[in-house]
Each structure stands twice: as C-alpha cells, then as structure tokens.
Amino acid sequence: MPTRTDGVGSLHRWMDAALAGDQALPIDAAAREEWVARCEAAYPVVYRALIAIGASESDAADALQDAFVDALKQRTPVVRAEGWLFVVAQRRWRRSRWRQRIFHPLELVRGAVRSDREGEIDLLVELRRLTERQRTVIVARYVLGLSQREIAELLGIAPGTVAATAHQTTALLRERLLGGMK
C-alpha cells in the first residue's frame, strides 16, 4: 500500500518525463527548481485534501501524480500550486471513479459496498454525506486554506456562492457533529 511520502520520491521522475515532452514549457533551471519545490511543498496538503473528499490513498496519489504532469504542461504561470493541483487532481479522481463505475461489473460492485477504513473519525463520515460542491468548498477553504475569491476562481462559481456554501455547510457540520453546540 502506498504511503504519503511515496509520491514525493517519484515526483522528480514524473517531472523529468513531463519536461522531456514536446508540450512542456521551456523554463530555465532556476524556474524548474522553484516549480519542483512548490510542487513538493504542496503534495502533502493536496494529498490530504483528496483523502478528505473521499479518495483512497492510492487513488489520491494517482490523481495527484497526473495533476503534476498536467501542471508542467501549463502555458500560464500558476500562483497557488495547492489550489491548482487540488482542482486538477480532483477532476482526475472523479473521472477515474466514473470509469470504474462504468466498466466494473455490477455483481462485483454489490459485494464491495462497505467501508475500507475501520474506526473513521466522524468528520470524514460527515464529509462524505455532503454534496460534491459542499465538500469541495469546505476542503478547499479549511484544508488548503484558500480564500473565498480563490475558490470561486478555481471552481468557476460566484464568490457569493462560495460564501453561502461555506457558511451553510459549516453550520450543517456543526449541527451533525456537535449537535448544535458551539
């Protein structure tokens, strides 16, 4: 089973492979080193964010590696590596989940409906009960530390929608987890 640091060790190999491709940006050595450092720094927090929205450890690692490859093909500079990587990795993970659902035989799916993790903390259980938008906004805000404006830009929704979603979802989680106690 992969560990949280497995992805960082192979990150340089992925980046070298992506930079060797025709679509990679022509960057100097200093800019490449800075980008590698930013990606390595963002890896643990984005990895945890993907797990918080429901990805397994291996799915989170796979989606994040794919996001790094895509990041190296970007033609425009990325200001917040964590936010960009989170959105791209989340999309990759969702696409992968849909493919698994479509191509996985129904009889195997019926027998596999159970939790892979014993003793989960209540927050992860409650996060799974949220809608995809609620879960994404809460994780981007409180795990990644993105501002409401940044979340709105990354998700392509209005800042007011982000604010309302964050407020309503926080109140909902508070009610579910604490029974309304503040």
PDB file of C-alpha atoms in Angstrom:
ATOM      1  CA  MET A   1       0.000   0.000   0.000  1.00  0.00           C
ATOM      2  CA  PRO A   2       1.413   3.437  -0.883  1.00  0.00           C
ATOM      3  CA  THR A   3       2.434   5.816   1.847  1.00  0.00           C
ATOM      4  CA  ARG A   4       2.113   9.570   1.960  1.00  0.00           C
ATOM      5  CA  THR A   5       5.754  10.082   1.046  1.00  0.00           C
ATOM      6  CA  ASP A   6       5.861   7.629  -1.878  1.00  0.00           C
ATOM      7  CA  GLY A   7       4.600  10.269  -4.310  1.00  0.00           C
ATOM      8  CA  VAL A   8       7.235  12.826  -3.345  1.00  0.00           C
ATOM      9  CA  GLY A   9      10.070  10.382  -4.063  1.00  0.00           C
ATOM     10  CA  SER A  10       8.837   9.733  -7.577  1.00  0.00           C
ATOM     11  CA  LEU A  11       7.884  13.348  -8.223  1.00  0.00           C
ATOM     12  CA  HIS A  12      11.237  14.195  -9.801  1.00  0.00           C
ATOM     13  CA  ARG A  13      10.923  11.279 -12.247  1.00  0.00           C
ATOM     14  CA  TRP A  14       7.422  12.390 -13.258  1.00  0.00           C
ATOM     15  CA  MET A  15       8.567  15.979 -13.717  1.00  0.00           C
ATOM     16  CA  ASP A  16      11.604  14.988 -15.749  1.00  0.00           C
ATOM     17  CA  ALA A  17       9.416  12.844 -18.011  1.00  0.00           C
ATOM     18  CA  ALA A  18       6.879  15.624 -18.465  1.00  0.00           C
ATOM     19  CA  LEU A  19       9.582  18.217 -19.143  1.00  0.00           C
ATOM     20  CA  ALA A  20      11.071  15.965 -21.812  1.00  0.00           C
ATOM     21  CA  GLY A  21       7.775  16.034 -23.729  1.00  0.00           C
ATOM     22  CA  ASP A  22       7.005  18.478 -26.519  1.00  0.00           C
ATOM     23  CA  GLN A  23       4.208  20.158 -24.577  1.00  0.00           C
ATOM     24  CA  ALA A  24       6.313  21.166 -21.572  1.00  0.00           C
ATOM     25  CA  LEU A  25       7.146  24.806 -21.013  1.00  0.00           C
ATOM     26  CA  PRO A  26      10.676  25.875 -21.909  1.00  0.00           C
ATOM     27  CA  ILE A  27      11.895  27.016 -18.488  1.00  0.00           C
ATOM     28  CA  ASP A  28      15.337  27.692 -17.128  1.00  0.00           C
ATOM     29  CA  ALA A  29      16.921  25.557 -14.422  1.00  0.00           C
ATOM     30  CA  ALA A  30      16.154  28.019 -11.612  1.00  0.00           C
ATOM     31  CA  ALA A  31      12.478  28.249 -12.537  1.00  0.00           C
ATOM     32  CA  ARG A  32      12.278  24.457 -12.811  1.00  0.00           C
ATOM     33  CA  GLU A  33      13.822  24.019  -9.366  1.00  0.00           C
ATOM     34  CA  GLU A  34      11.400  26.553  -7.891  1.00  0.00           C
ATOM     35  CA  TRP A  35       8.453  24.759  -9.512  1.00  0.00           C
ATOM     36  CA  VAL A  36       9.668  21.375  -8.224  1.00  0.00           C
ATOM     37  CA  ALA A  37       9.997  22.834  -4.717  1.00  0.00           C
ATOM     38  CA  ARG A  38       6.487  24.328  -4.856  1.00  0.00           C
ATOM     39  CA  CYS A  39       5.029  21.031  -6.060  1.00  0.00           C
ATOM     40  CA  GLU A  40       6.831  19.062  -3.367  1.00  0.00           C
ATOM     41  CA  ALA A  41       5.625  21.512  -0.723  1.00  0.00           C
ATOM     42  CA  ALA A  42       2.031  21.261  -1.984  1.00  0.00           C
ATOM     43  CA  TYR A  43       1.986  17.454  -2.249  1.00  0.00           C
ATOM     44  CA  PRO A  44       1.150  16.549   1.385  1.00  0.00           C
ATOM     45  CA  VAL A  45      -1.626  19.114   1.814  1.00  0.00           C
ATOM     46  CA  VAL A  46      -3.272  18.341  -1.534  1.00  0.00           C
ATOM     47  CA  TYR A  47      -2.935  14.600  -0.862  1.00  0.00           C
ATOM     48  CA  ARG A  48      -4.727  15.025   2.496  1.00  0.00           C
ATOM     49  CA  ALA A  49      -7.376  17.194   0.839  1.00  0.00           C
ATOM     50  CA  LEU A  50      -8.115  14.488  -1.739  1.00  0.00           C
ATOM     51  CA  ILE A  51      -8.468  11.901   1.008  1.00  0.00           C
ATOM     52  CA  ALA A  52     -10.736  14.286   2.917  1.00  0.00           C
ATOM     53  CA  ILE A  53     -13.121  14.453  -0.048  1.00  0.00           C
ATOM     54  CA  GLY A  54     -13.256  10.661  -0.219  1.00  0.00           C
ATOM     55  CA  ALA A  55     -10.375   9.394  -2.361  1.00  0.00           C
ATOM     56  CA  SER A  56      -8.494   6.302  -1.237  1.00  0.00           C
ATOM     57  CA  GLU A  57      -4.770   6.696  -0.582  1.00  0.00           C
ATOM     58  CA  SER A  58      -3.818   5.070  -3.877  1.00  0.00           C
ATOM     59  CA  ASP A  59      -6.448   6.991  -5.878  1.00  0.00           C
ATOM     60  CA  ALA A  60      -5.320  10.268  -4.291  1.00  0.00           C
ATOM     61  CA  ALA A  61      -1.681   9.531  -5.122  1.00  0.00           C
ATOM     62  CA  ASP A  62      -2.531   8.589  -8.727  1.00  0.00           C
ATOM     63  CA  ALA A  63      -4.693  11.656  -9.302  1.00  0.00           C
ATOM     64  CA  LEU A  64      -2.073  13.930  -7.779  1.00  0.00           C
ATOM     65  CA  GLN A  65       0.713  12.485  -9.935  1.00  0.00           C
ATOM     66  CA  ASP A  66      -1.433  13.090 -13.026  1.00  0.00           C
ATOM     67  CA  ALA A  67      -2.072  16.651 -11.847  1.00  0.00           C
ATOM     68  CA  PHE A  68       1.686  17.280 -11.569  1.00  0.00           C
ATOM     69  CA  VAL A  69       2.177  16.122 -15.140  1.00  0.00           C
ATOM     70  CA  ASP A  70      -0.603  18.474 -16.269  1.00  0.00           C
ATOM     71  CA  ALA A  71       0.922  21.322 -14.252  1.00  0.00           C
ATOM     72  CA  LEU A  72       4.152  21.031 -16.194  1.00  0.00           C
ATOM     73  CA  LYS A  73       2.245  21.409 -19.450  1.00  0.00           C
ATOM     74  CA  GLN A  74       0.642  24.673 -18.323  1.00  0.00           C
ATOM     75  CA  ARG A  75       1.284  27.632 -20.596  1.00  0.00           C
ATOM     76  CA  THR A  76       0.419  30.224 -17.942  1.00  0.00           C
ATOM     77  CA  PRO A  77       2.015  30.677 -14.513  1.00  0.00           C
ATOM     78  CA  VAL A  78       0.236  29.138 -11.526  1.00  0.00           C
ATOM     79  CA  VAL A  79       0.019  31.408  -8.472  1.00  0.00           C
ATOM     80  CA  ARG A  80      -1.272  28.929  -5.861  1.00  0.00           C
ATOM     81  CA  ALA A  81       0.107  25.493  -6.643  1.00  0.00           C
ATOM     82  CA  GLU A  82      -2.064  23.866  -3.950  1.00  0.00           C
ATOM     83  CA  GLY A  83      -5.310  25.198  -5.350  1.00  0.00           C
ATOM     84  CA  TRP A  84      -4.498  24.410  -8.942  1.00  0.00           C
ATOM     85  CA  LEU A  85      -3.239  20.918  -8.142  1.00  0.00           C
ATOM     86  CA  PHE A  86      -6.288  20.229  -5.961  1.00  0.00           C
ATOM     87  CA  VAL A  87      -8.771  21.166  -8.684  1.00  0.00           C
ATOM     88  CA  VAL A  88      -6.927  19.223 -11.401  1.00  0.00           C
ATOM     89  CA  ALA A  89      -6.366  16.167  -9.166  1.00  0.00           C
ATOM     90  CA  GLN A  90      -9.993  16.215  -8.036  1.00  0.00           C
ATOM     91  CA  ARG A  91     -11.164  16.214 -11.654  1.00  0.00           C
ATOM     92  CA  ARG A  92      -8.803  13.341 -12.462  1.00  0.00           C
ATOM     93  CA  TRP A  93     -10.060  11.374  -9.458  1.00  0.00           C
ATOM     94  CA  ARG A  94     -13.721  11.964 -10.390  1.00  0.00           C
ATOM     95  CA  ARG A  95     -13.086  10.864 -13.978  1.00  0.00           C
ATOM     96  CA  SER A  96     -11.333   7.751 -12.710  1.00  0.00           C
ATOM     97  CA  ARG A  97     -14.248   6.962 -10.385  1.00  0.00           C
ATOM     98  CA  TRP A  98     -16.725   7.277 -13.245  1.00  0.00           C
ATOM     99  CA  ARG A  99     -14.663   4.960 -15.420  1.00  0.00           C
ATOM    100  CA  GLN A 100     -14.502   2.412 -12.613  1.00  0.00           C
ATOM    101  CA  ARG A 101     -18.260   2.595 -12.141  1.00  0.00           C
ATOM    102  CA  ILE A 102     -18.950   2.187 -15.838  1.00  0.00           C
ATOM    103  CA  PHE A 103     -16.533  -0.649 -16.507  1.00  0.00           C
ATOM    104  CA  HIS A 104     -16.740  -2.517 -13.213  1.00  0.00           C
ATOM    105  CA  PRO A 105     -19.191  -5.445 -13.375  1.00  0.00           C
ATOM    106  CA  LEU A 106     -22.343  -4.855 -11.355  1.00  0.00           C
ATOM    107  CA  GLU A 107     -22.111  -8.122  -9.401  1.00  0.00           C
ATOM    108  CA  LEU A 108     -18.678  -7.178  -8.067  1.00  0.00           C
ATOM    109  CA  VAL A 109     -19.911  -3.736  -7.027  1.00  0.00           C
ATOM    110  CA  ARG A 110     -22.784  -5.202  -4.987  1.00  0.00           C
ATOM    111  CA  GLY A 111     -20.399  -7.215  -2.834  1.00  0.00           C
ATOM    112  CA  ALA A 112     -17.983  -4.329  -2.324  1.00  0.00           C
ATOM    113  CA  VAL A 113     -20.338  -1.834  -0.685  1.00  0.00           C
ATOM    114  CA  ARG A 114     -18.615  -1.400   2.658  1.00  0.00           C
ATOM    115  CA  SER A 115     -16.170   0.930   4.330  1.00  0.00           C
ATOM    116  CA  ASP A 116     -12.489   0.248   3.708  1.00  0.00           C
ATOM    117  CA  ARG A 117     -11.495   2.079   6.860  1.00  0.00           C
ATOM    118  CA  GLU A 118     -12.404   0.922  10.325  1.00  0.00           C
ATOM    119  CA  GLY A 119     -12.655   3.465  13.118  1.00  0.00           C
ATOM    120  CA  GLU A 120     -13.022   6.515  10.880  1.00  0.00           C
ATOM    121  CA  ILE A 121     -13.353   9.808  12.604  1.00  0.00           C
ATOM    122  CA  ASP A 122     -16.807  11.321  12.411  1.00  0.00           C
ATOM    123  CA  LEU A 123     -15.678  14.260  10.286  1.00  0.00           C
ATOM    124  CA  LEU A 124     -14.689  12.057   7.339  1.00  0.00           C
ATOM    125  CA  VAL A 125     -18.020  10.240   7.543  1.00  0.00           C
ATOM    126  CA  GLU A 126     -19.878  13.549   7.570  1.00  0.00           C
ATOM    127  CA  LEU A 127     -17.789  14.952   4.714  1.00  0.00           C
ATOM    128  CA  ARG A 128     -18.875  12.010   2.565  1.00  0.00           C
ATOM    129  CA  ARG A 129     -22.521  12.812   3.291  1.00  0.00           C
ATOM    130  CA  LEU A 130     -22.157  16.336   1.845  1.00  0.00           C
ATOM    131  CA  THR A 131     -22.837  17.210  -1.773  1.00  0.00           C
ATOM    132  CA  GLU A 132     -19.809  17.378  -4.029  1.00  0.00           C
ATOM    133  CA  ARG A 133     -19.871  21.196  -4.114  1.00  0.00           C
ATOM    134  CA  GLN A 134     -20.194  21.463  -0.313  1.00  0.00           C
ATOM    135  CA  ARG A 135     -17.344  19.002   0.224  1.00  0.00           C
ATOM    136  CA  THR A 136     -15.088  20.718  -2.321  1.00  0.00           C
ATOM    137  CA  VAL A 137     -15.661  24.207  -0.893  1.00  0.00           C
ATOM    138  CA  ILE A 138     -15.104  23.095   2.726  1.00  0.00           C
ATOM    139  CA  VAL A 139     -11.925  21.154   1.923  1.00  0.00           C
ATOM    140  CA  ALA A 140     -10.532  23.946  -0.282  1.00  0.00           C
ATOM    141  CA  ARG A 141     -11.266  26.508   2.442  1.00  0.00           C
ATOM    142  CA  TYR A 142     -10.218  24.699   5.608  1.00  0.00           C
ATOM    143  CA  VAL A 143      -7.712  22.069   4.445  1.00  0.00           C
ATOM    144  CA  LEU A 144      -5.989  24.005   1.660  1.00  0.00           C
ATOM    145  CA  GLY A 145      -6.538  27.442   3.214  1.00  0.00           C
ATOM    146  CA  LEU A 146      -7.748  29.076   0.002  1.00  0.00           C
ATOM    147  CA  SER A 147      -9.694  32.330   0.174  1.00  0.00           C
ATOM    148  CA  GLN A 148     -13.294  32.535  -0.984  1.00  0.00           C
ATOM    149  CA  ARG A 149     -12.181  34.509  -4.041  1.00  0.00           C
ATOM    150  CA  GLU A 150      -9.574  31.866  -4.939  1.00  0.00           C
ATOM    151  CA  ILE A 151     -12.095  29.053  -4.539  1.00  0.00           C
ATOM    152  CA  ALA A 152     -14.593  30.905  -6.725  1.00  0.00           C
ATOM    153  CA  GLU A 153     -11.992  31.385  -9.473  1.00  0.00           C
ATOM    154  CA  LEU A 154     -10.789  27.783  -9.339  1.00  0.00           C
ATOM    155  CA  LEU A 155     -14.280  26.263  -9.347  1.00  0.00           C
ATOM    156  CA  GLY A 156     -15.785  28.769 -11.772  1.00  0.00           C
ATOM    157  CA  ILE A 157     -18.571  29.900  -9.429  1.00  0.00           C
ATOM    158  CA  ALA A 158     -19.515  33.252  -7.914  1.00  0.00           C
ATOM    159  CA  PRO A 159     -17.761  34.365  -4.695  1.00  0.00           C
ATOM    160  CA  GLY A 160     -21.178  34.778  -3.078  1.00  0.00           C
ATOM    161  CA  THR A 161     -21.952  31.144  -3.854  1.00  0.00           C
ATOM    162  CA  VAL A 162     -18.703  30.110  -2.176  1.00  0.00           C
ATOM    163  CA  ALA A 163     -19.504  32.232   0.887  1.00  0.00           C
ATOM    164  CA  ALA A 164     -23.044  30.883   1.174  1.00  0.00           C
ATOM    165  CA  THR A 165     -21.937  27.290   0.627  1.00  0.00           C
ATOM    166  CA  ALA A 166     -19.154  27.586   3.219  1.00  0.00           C
ATOM    167  CA  HIS A 167     -21.484  29.168   5.779  1.00  0.00           C
ATOM    168  CA  GLN A 168     -24.331  26.697   5.281  1.00  0.00           C
ATOM    169  CA  THR A 169     -22.043  23.672   5.195  1.00  0.00           C
ATOM    170  CA  THR A 170     -20.149  24.744   8.314  1.00  0.00           C
ATOM    171  CA  ALA A 171     -23.462  25.156  10.140  1.00  0.00           C
ATOM    172  CA  LEU A 172     -24.621  21.750   8.887  1.00  0.00           C
ATOM    173  CA  LEU A 173     -21.401  20.034  10.006  1.00  0.00           C
ATOM    174  CA  ARG A 174     -21.559  21.787  13.372  1.00  0.00           C
ATOM    175  CA  GLU A 175     -25.127  20.537  13.845  1.00  0.00           C
ATOM    176  CA  ARG A 176     -24.269  16.976  12.821  1.00  0.00           C
ATOM    177  CA  LEU A 177     -21.019  16.707  14.770  1.00  0.00           C
ATOM    178  CA  LEU A 178     -21.738  18.780  17.853  1.00  0.00           C
ATOM    179  CA  GLY A 179     -25.499  18.667  17.996  1.00  0.00           C
ATOM    180  CA  GLY A 180     -25.710  22.438  17.571  1.00  0.00           C
ATOM    181  CA  MET A 181     -23.235  23.254  20.371  1.00  0.00           C
ATOM    182  CA  LYS A 182     -20.692  25.985  19.558  1.00  0.00           C
TER     183      LYS A 182
END
